[in-house]
Every structure is written in C-alpha cells, then in structure tokens.
PDB file of C-alpha atoms in Angstrom:
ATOM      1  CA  UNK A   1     169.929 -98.121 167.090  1.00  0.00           C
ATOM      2  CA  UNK A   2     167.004 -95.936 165.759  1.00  0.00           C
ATOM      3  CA  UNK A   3     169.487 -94.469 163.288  1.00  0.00           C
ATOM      4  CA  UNK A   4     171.455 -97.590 162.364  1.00  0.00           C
ATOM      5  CA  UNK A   5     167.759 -99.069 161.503  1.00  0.00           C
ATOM      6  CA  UNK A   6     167.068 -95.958 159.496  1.00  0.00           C
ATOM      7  CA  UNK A   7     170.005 -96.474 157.254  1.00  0.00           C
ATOM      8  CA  UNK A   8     169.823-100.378 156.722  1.00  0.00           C
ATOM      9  CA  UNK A   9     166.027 -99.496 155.471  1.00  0.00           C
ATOM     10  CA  UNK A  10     167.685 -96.590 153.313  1.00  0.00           C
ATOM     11  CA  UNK A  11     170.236 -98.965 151.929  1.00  0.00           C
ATOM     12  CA  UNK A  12     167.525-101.407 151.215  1.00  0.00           C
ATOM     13  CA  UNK A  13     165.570 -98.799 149.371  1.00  0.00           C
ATOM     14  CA  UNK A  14     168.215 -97.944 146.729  1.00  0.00           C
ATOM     15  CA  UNK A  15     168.183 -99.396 143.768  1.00  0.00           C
ATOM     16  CA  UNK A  16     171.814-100.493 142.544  1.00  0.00           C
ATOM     17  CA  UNK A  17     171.441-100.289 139.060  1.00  0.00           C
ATOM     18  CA  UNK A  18     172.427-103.945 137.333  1.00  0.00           C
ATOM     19  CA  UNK A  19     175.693-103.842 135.767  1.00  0.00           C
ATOM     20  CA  UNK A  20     174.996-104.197 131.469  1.00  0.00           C
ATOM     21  CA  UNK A  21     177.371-106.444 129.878  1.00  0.00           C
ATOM     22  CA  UNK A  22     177.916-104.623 126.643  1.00  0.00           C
ATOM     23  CA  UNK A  23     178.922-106.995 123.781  1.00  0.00           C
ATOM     24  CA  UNK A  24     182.276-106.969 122.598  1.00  0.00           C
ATOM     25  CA  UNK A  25     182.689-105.728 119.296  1.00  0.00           C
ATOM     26  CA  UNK A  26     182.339-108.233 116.230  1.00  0.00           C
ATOM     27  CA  UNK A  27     185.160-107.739 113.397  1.00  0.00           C
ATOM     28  CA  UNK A  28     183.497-108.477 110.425  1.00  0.00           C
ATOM     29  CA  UNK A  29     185.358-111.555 108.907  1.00  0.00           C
ATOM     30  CA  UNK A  30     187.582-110.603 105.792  1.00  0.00           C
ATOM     31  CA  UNK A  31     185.590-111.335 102.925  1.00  0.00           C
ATOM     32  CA  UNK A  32     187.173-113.032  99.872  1.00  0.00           C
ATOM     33  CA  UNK A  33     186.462-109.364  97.977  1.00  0.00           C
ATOM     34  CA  UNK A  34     185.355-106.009  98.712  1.00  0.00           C
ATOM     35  CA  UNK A  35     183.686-103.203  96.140  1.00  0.00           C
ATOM     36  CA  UNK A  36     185.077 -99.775  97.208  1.00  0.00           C
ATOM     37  CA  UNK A  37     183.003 -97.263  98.809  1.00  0.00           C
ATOM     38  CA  UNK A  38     179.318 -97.977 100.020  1.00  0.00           C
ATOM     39  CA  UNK A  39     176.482 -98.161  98.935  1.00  0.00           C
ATOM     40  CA  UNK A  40     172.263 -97.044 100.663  1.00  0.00           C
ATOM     41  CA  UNK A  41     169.368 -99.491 100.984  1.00  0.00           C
ATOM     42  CA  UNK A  42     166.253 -98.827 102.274  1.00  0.00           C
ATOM     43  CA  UNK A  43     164.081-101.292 104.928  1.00  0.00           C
ATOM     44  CA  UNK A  44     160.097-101.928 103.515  1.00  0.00           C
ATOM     45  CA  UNK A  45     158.577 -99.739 105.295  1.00  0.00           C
ATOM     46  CA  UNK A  46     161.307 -96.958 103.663  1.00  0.00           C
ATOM     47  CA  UNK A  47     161.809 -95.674 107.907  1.00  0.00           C
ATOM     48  CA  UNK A  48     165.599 -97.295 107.900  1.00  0.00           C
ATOM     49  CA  UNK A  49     168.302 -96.383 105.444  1.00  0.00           C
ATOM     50  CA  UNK A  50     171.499 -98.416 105.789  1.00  0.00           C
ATOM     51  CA  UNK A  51     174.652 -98.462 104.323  1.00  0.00           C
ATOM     52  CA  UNK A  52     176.455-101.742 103.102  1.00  0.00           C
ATOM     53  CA  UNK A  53     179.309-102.578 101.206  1.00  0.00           C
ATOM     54  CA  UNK A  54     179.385-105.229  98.464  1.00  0.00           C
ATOM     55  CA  UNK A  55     181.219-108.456  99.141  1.00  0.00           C
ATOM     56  CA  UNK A  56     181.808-112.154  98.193  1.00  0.00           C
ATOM     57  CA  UNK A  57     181.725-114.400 100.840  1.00  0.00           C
ATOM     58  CA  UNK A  58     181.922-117.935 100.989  1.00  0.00           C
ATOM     59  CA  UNK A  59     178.159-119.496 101.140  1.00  0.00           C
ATOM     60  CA  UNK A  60     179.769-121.911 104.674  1.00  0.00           C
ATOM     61  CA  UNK A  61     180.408-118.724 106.459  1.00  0.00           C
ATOM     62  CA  UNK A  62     177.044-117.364 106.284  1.00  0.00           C
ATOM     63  CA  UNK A  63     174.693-117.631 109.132  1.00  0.00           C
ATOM     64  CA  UNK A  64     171.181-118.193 108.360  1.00  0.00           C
ATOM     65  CA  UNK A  65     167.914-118.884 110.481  1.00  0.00           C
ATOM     66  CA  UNK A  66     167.983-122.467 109.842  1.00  0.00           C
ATOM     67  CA  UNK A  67     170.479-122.774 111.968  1.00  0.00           C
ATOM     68  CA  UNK A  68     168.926-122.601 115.825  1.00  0.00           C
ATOM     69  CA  UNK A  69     172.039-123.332 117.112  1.00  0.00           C
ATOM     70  CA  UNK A  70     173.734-119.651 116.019  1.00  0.00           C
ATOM     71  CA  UNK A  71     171.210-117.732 114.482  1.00  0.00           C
ATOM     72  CA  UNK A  72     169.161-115.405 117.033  1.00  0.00           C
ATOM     73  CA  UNK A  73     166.001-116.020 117.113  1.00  0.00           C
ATOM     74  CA  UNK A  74     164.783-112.862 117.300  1.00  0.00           C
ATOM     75  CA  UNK A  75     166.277-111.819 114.274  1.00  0.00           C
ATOM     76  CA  UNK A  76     163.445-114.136 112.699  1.00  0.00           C
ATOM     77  CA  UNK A  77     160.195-114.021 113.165  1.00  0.00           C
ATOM     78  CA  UNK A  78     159.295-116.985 110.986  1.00  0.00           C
ATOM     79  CA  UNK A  79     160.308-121.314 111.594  1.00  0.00           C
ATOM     80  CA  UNK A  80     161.927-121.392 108.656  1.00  0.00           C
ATOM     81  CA  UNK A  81     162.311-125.328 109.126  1.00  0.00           C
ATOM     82  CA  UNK A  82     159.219-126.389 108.432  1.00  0.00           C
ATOM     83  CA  UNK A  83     157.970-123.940 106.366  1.00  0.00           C
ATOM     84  CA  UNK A  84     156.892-124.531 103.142  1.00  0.00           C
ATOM     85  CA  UNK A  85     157.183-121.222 101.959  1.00  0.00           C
ATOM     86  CA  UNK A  86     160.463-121.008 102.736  1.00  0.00           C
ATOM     87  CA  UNK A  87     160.745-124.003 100.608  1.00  0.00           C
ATOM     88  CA  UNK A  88     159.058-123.132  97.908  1.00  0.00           C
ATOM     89  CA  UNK A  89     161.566-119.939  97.457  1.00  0.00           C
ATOM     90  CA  UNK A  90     164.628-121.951  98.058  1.00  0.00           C
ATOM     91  CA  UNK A  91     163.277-124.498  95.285  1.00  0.00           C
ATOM     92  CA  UNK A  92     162.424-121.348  93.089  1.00  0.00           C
ATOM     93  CA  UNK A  93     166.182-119.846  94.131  1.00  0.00           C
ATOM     94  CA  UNK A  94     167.801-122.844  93.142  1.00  0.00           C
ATOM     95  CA  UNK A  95     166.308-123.571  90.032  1.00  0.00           C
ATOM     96  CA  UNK A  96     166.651-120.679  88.662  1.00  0.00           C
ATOM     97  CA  UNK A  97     168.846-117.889  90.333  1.00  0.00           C
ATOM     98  CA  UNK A  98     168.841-114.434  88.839  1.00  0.00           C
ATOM     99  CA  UNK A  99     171.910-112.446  89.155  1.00  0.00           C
ATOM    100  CA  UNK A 100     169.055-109.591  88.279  1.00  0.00           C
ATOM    101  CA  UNK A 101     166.665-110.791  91.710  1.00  0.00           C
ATOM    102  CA  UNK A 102     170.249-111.349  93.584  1.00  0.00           C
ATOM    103  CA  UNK A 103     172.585-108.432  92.950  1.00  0.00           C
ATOM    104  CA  UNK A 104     172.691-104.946  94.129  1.00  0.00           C
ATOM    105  CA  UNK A 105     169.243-102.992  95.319  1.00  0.00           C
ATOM    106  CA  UNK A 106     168.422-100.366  97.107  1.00  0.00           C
ATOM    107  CA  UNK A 107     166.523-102.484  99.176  1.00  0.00           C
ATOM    108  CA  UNK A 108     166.911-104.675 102.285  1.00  0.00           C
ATOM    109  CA  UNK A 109     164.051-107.362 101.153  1.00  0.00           C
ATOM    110  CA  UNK A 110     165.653-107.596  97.424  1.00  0.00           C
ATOM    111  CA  UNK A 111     168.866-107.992  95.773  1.00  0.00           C
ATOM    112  CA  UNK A 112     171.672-109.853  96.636  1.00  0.00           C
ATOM    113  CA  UNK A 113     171.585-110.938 100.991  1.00  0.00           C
ATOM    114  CA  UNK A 114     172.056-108.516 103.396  1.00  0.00           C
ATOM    115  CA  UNK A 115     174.673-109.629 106.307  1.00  0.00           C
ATOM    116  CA  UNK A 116     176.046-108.254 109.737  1.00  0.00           C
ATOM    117  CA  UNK A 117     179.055-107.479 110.447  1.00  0.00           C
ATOM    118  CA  UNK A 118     179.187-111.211 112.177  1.00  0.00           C
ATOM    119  CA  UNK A 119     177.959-112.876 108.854  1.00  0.00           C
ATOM    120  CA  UNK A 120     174.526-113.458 110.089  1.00  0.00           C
ATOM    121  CA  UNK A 121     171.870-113.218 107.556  1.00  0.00           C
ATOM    122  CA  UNK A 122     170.042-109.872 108.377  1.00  0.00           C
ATOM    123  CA  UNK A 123     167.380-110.146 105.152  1.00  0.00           C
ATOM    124  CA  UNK A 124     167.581-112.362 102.641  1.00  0.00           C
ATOM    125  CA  UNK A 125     167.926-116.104 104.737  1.00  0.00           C
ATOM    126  CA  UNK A 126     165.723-117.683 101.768  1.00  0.00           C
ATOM    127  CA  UNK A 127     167.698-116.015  98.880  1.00  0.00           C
ATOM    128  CA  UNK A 128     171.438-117.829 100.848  1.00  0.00           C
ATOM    129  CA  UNK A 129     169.508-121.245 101.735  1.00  0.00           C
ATOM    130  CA  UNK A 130     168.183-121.277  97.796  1.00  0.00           C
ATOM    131  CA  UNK A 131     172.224-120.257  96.356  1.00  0.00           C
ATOM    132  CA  UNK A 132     173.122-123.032  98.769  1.00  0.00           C
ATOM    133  CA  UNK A 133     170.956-125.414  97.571  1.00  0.00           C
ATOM    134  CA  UNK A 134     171.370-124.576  93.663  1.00  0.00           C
ATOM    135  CA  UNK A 135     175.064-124.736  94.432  1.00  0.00           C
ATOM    136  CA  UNK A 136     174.847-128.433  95.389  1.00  0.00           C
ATOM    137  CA  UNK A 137     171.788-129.569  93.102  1.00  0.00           C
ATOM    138  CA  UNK A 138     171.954-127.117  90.201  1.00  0.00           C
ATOM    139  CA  UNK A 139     175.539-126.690  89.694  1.00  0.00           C
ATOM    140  CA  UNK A 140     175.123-125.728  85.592  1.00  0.00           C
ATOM    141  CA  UNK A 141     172.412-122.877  87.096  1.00  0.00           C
ATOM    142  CA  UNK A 142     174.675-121.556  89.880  1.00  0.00           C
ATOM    143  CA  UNK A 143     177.569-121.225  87.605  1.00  0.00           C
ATOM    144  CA  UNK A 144     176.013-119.131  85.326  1.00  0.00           C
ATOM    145  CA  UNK A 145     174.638-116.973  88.200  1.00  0.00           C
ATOM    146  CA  UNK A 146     178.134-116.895  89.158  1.00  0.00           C
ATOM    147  CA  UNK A 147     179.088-115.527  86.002  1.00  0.00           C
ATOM    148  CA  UNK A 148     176.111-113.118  85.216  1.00  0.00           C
ATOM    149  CA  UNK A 149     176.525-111.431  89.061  1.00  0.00           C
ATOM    150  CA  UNK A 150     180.149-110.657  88.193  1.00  0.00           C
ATOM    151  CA  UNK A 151     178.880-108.793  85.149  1.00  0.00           C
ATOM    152  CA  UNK A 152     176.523-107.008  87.527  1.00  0.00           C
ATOM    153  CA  UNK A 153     178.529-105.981  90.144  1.00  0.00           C
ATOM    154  CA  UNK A 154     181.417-105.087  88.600  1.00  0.00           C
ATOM    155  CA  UNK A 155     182.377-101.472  87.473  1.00  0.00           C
ATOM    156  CA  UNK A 156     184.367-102.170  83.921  1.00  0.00           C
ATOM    157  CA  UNK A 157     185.184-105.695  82.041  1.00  0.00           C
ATOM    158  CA  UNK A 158     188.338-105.871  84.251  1.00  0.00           C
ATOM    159  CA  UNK A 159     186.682-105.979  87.300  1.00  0.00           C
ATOM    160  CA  UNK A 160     183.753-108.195  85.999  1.00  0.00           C
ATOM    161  CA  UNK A 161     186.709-111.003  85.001  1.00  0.00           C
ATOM    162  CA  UNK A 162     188.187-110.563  88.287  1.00  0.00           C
ATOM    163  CA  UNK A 163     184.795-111.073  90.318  1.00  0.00           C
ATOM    164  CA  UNK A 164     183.673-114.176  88.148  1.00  0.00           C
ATOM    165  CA  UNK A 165     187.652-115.604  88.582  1.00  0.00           C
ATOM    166  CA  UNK A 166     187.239-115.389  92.359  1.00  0.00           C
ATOM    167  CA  UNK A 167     183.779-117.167  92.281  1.00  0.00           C
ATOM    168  CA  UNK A 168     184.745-119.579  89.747  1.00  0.00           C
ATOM    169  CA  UNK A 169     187.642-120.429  91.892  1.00  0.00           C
ATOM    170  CA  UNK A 170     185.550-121.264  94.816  1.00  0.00           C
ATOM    171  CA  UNK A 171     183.285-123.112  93.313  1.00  0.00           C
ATOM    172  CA  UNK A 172     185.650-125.159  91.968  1.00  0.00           C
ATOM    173  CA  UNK A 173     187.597-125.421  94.935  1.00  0.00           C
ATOM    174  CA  UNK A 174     184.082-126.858  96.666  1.00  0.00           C
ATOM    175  CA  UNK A 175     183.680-123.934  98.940  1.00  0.00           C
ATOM    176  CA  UNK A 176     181.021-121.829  96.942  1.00  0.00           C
ATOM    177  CA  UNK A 177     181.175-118.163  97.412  1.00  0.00           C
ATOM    178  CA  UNK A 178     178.248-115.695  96.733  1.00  0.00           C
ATOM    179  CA  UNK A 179     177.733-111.652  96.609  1.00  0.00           C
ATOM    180  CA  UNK A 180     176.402-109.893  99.806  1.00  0.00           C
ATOM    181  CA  UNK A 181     175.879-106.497 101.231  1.00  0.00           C
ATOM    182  CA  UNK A 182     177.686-106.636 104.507  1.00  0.00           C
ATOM    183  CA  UNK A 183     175.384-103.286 106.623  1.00  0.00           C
ATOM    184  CA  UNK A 184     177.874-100.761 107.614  1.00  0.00           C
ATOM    185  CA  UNK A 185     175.384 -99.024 109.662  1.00  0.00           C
ATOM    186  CA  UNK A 186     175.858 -99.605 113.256  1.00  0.00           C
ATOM    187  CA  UNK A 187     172.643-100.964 114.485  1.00  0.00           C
ATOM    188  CA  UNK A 188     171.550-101.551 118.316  1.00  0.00           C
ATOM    189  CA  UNK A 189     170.366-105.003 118.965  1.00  0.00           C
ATOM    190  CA  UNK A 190     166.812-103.659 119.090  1.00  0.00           C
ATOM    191  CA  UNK A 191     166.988-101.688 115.952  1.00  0.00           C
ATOM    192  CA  UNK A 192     168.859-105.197 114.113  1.00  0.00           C
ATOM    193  CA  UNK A 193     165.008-107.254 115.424  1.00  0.00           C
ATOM    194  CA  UNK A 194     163.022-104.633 113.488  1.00  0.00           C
TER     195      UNK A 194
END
C-alpha cells in the first residue's frame, strides 16, 4: 500500500509535457508573376535581414489588418480602423501613388508591401489599403502607377511591357493586381510579431 501510494504521488509529480500542435505548412498562393531570384531587405532597427521575392498579386487576395476577422492581431500593434493616421496615408496613397515610394527597397517599412507566404500583410497594411482605395476612387492615378511600377521592376523593356500587360489586364478585368515582396525567410511566429 505504502509503495502503491508512493508511486500514485510520483505519477502525480511528473509533468507530461503538453503536446504542441505545430501549424501545417502554408503554400504560398501562386502569384499572377514572379521576378527570378531574390532579393534582401532589412527590418528598422537593421537586426533582421529577410529575403523576398518580387510578385504581382491581386489587391482581393491580400490580407491586411483591417480585417479582424483573418488578420492576427498580433501581427499589428496599431487599430487601424479608427485611426486617423492610417487614414491620412491611405488618402495620401491613393491620391497620389508613387511607383518610386511603392517598388523595390531594401527595406521592410518602404517600398512596395511586404507579404507572408499566406498573403498576409507583414509591413506595409497602409501602403495595400491606400492601392486599394486609389484603385476604386483614383482609377486615372492607379493606372499610371500601374504603368510606372512595371518600368521599375522590370529588368529590360520586354519585361517592363510584360509586367504593365499583366496589371493592365487585371485592372481591366476588375480584379486589380499590385507588386509585393512575398518574405522567403522562414520566420517563427514570434520572430513574424517583431
């Protein structure tokens, strides 16, 4: 009995340790087009350096913090609903975007938005919620951003007229596509809040 006791209080002692459900792996949706290779950008604070490749996506498929329902919250540490900030530089976006401000950088809080693998807006949730808006209110604007990006991004005139055929395309077709860096860099959920 003594010993039976001994090993129930044992038993209760020992810490099982609580089974982790690890996420399954996200495939990274097939963007419309892909720049070869890949490309470094570095965080503010110039402590993170990640990779990304360049891609056009259609605007719909991005996920950004407006959107409570499927944006983590963590991933956002400012309401970007009623912020009139956030306003202000969607306003200033849409007005007037800059393939210059919204193309390639080699850094995360510039340039054209930075996206997971899962098409959630990583950096840059003003910069897709100002395209999005200019899309819909400023169509003359966005279609000359359109045009001027493709001249940015792309490697030789051939390339240039295929990008802005592609984004003309889907803006005529009503489903507005922009240039992002999808992050190649594998990042922990911890390291993705930073």
């Amino acid at each position: 009995a003594a010993l039976a006791r001994f090993i129930k209080f044992w038993d209760s002692q020992i810490k099982v340790p609580e089974e982790v459900e690890e996420k399954p792996k996200v495939e990274a949706p097939k963007p419309i087009f892909s720049l070869s290779g890949t490309k470094p950008a570095t965080t503010p604070d110039n402590k993170t350096t990640i990779d990304y490749k360049t891609e056009i996506v259609p605007l719909s498929q991005l996920i950004t913090s407006d959107n409570k329902k499927e944006f983590p919250k963590e991933l956002q540490p400012r309401d970007r609903q009623d912020n009139i900030n956030s306003d202000l530089q969607a306003q200033r976006i849409a007005k007037e975007p800059k393939a210059d401000w919204l193309g390639e950088e080699n850094r995360t809080d510039q340039g054209a938005p930075l996206i997971g693998p899962d098409n959630i807006v990583e950096s840059g949730n003003g910069r897709v919620m100002g395209l999005r808006l200019s899309s819909k209110q400023f169509p003359t604007e966005f279609q000359k951003y359109l045009r001027d990006i493709a001249v940015d991004i792309g490697l030789d005139t051939t390339e240039q007229k295929k990008i802005a055929g592609i984004l003309e395309k889907k803006f005529n077709e009503g489903d507005p596509a922009i240039v992002v860096r999808r992050r190649v860099t594998p990042f922990s959920d911890f390291e993705a809040r930073k």
